[in-house]
Amino acid sequence: MLNTVIIMGRITKNLELKTTPSGTSVCAFTVAVDRGYVKQGEERQSDFIDCVAWGKTAEFVSKFFDKGRMIAVTGELRS
């Protein structure tokens, strides 16, 4: 089975790098993704997608990204 997701949007709030008791870095953030269509007379709508980065990826994201920056994320979907 294939479970791959690619999203691109803007980070909704400032990022905070945290560390688990075992020493693993983790960074949780939300990405606002604009929908590709707009009905005439309506405002553009967005979907807000929660993301979590672990380890070196979490450290990279928290160092180089902040609120309002565009980000592209690839990963797997979990609900």
Short mmCIF file of C-alpha atoms in Angstrom, two decimals:
data_model
loop_
_atom_site.label_atom_id
_atom_site.label_comp_id
_atom_site.label_asym_id
_atom_site.label_seq_id
_atom_site.Cartn_x
_atom_site.Cartn_y
_atom_site.Cartn_z
CA MET A 1 0.00 0.00 0.00
CA LEU A 2 1.05 3.56 -0.63
CA ASN A 3 0.67 6.30 1.99
CA THR A 4 2.46 9.43 0.77
CA VAL A 5 1.33 13.04 1.24
CA ILE A 6 2.83 16.21 -0.22
CA ILE A 7 1.51 19.56 1.01
CA MET A 8 2.66 23.12 0.44
CA GLY A 9 1.45 26.11 2.40
CA ARG A 10 2.32 28.65 5.07
CA ILE A 11 3.23 27.99 8.70
CA THR A 12 0.52 29.40 10.97
CA LYS A 13 2.48 30.16 14.18
CA ASN A 14 6.04 30.43 15.50
CA LEU A 15 7.76 27.07 15.88
CA GLU A 16 8.97 25.61 19.16
CA LEU A 17 11.55 22.82 19.26
CA LYS A 18 10.96 20.37 22.10
CA THR A 19 12.86 17.33 23.29
CA THR A 20 11.41 14.03 24.49
CA PRO A 21 12.67 12.48 27.75
CA SER A 22 14.83 10.13 25.64
CA GLY A 23 16.52 13.12 23.94
CA THR A 24 14.75 13.07 20.56
CA SER A 25 13.93 16.46 19.03
CA VAL A 26 10.32 17.09 17.99
CA CYS A 27 8.62 20.07 16.36
CA ALA A 28 4.84 20.25 15.84
CA PHE A 29 3.36 22.89 13.53
CA THR A 30 0.32 23.65 11.39
CA VAL A 31 0.39 24.41 7.68
CA ALA A 32 -2.37 26.48 6.04
CA VAL A 33 -3.01 25.23 2.49
CA ASP A 34 -5.17 27.31 0.14
CA ARG A 35 -7.77 25.39 -1.82
CA GLY A 36 -7.25 25.45 -5.58
CA TYR A 37 -10.68 26.78 -6.45
CA VAL A 38 -12.87 29.68 -5.40
CA LYS A 39 -16.59 29.94 -6.06
CA GLN A 40 -17.59 33.23 -7.59
CA GLY A 41 -18.47 35.76 -4.91
CA GLU A 42 -16.83 33.78 -2.07
CA GLU A 43 -13.52 34.18 -0.26
CA ARG A 44 -10.65 31.78 -0.78
CA GLN A 45 -10.74 28.90 1.72
CA SER A 46 -7.84 27.13 3.40
CA ASP A 47 -7.28 23.77 5.04
CA PHE A 48 -5.17 23.63 8.21
CA ILE A 49 -3.01 20.53 8.41
CA ASP A 50 -1.15 19.50 11.58
CA CYS A 51 2.40 18.24 11.00
CA VAL A 52 5.08 16.76 13.27
CA ALA A 53 8.80 16.60 12.45
CA TRP A 54 11.22 14.38 14.39
CA GLY A 55 14.99 14.26 14.95
CA LYS A 56 17.27 16.21 12.59
CA THR A 57 14.26 17.25 10.48
CA ALA A 58 12.67 18.91 13.53
CA GLU A 59 15.90 20.78 14.25
CA PHE A 60 16.15 21.95 10.62
CA VAL A 61 12.52 23.13 10.47
CA SER A 62 12.71 25.05 13.76
CA LYS A 63 15.99 26.70 12.73
CA PHE A 64 15.10 27.88 9.22
CA PHE A 65 11.30 28.41 9.26
CA ASP A 66 8.93 30.66 11.19
CA LYS A 67 5.36 31.98 11.09
CA GLY A 68 4.16 32.95 7.62
CA ARG A 69 6.96 31.22 5.70
CA MET A 70 6.06 28.94 2.81
CA ILE A 71 6.95 25.29 3.40
CA ALA A 72 6.62 22.07 1.41
CA VAL A 73 6.21 18.89 3.46
CA THR A 74 6.33 15.26 2.38
CA GLY A 75 5.43 12.39 4.64
CA GLU A 76 2.75 9.89 5.49
CA LEU A 77 -0.79 10.55 6.67
CA ARG A 78 -1.83 9.33 10.12
CA SER A 79 -5.21 9.91 11.70
#
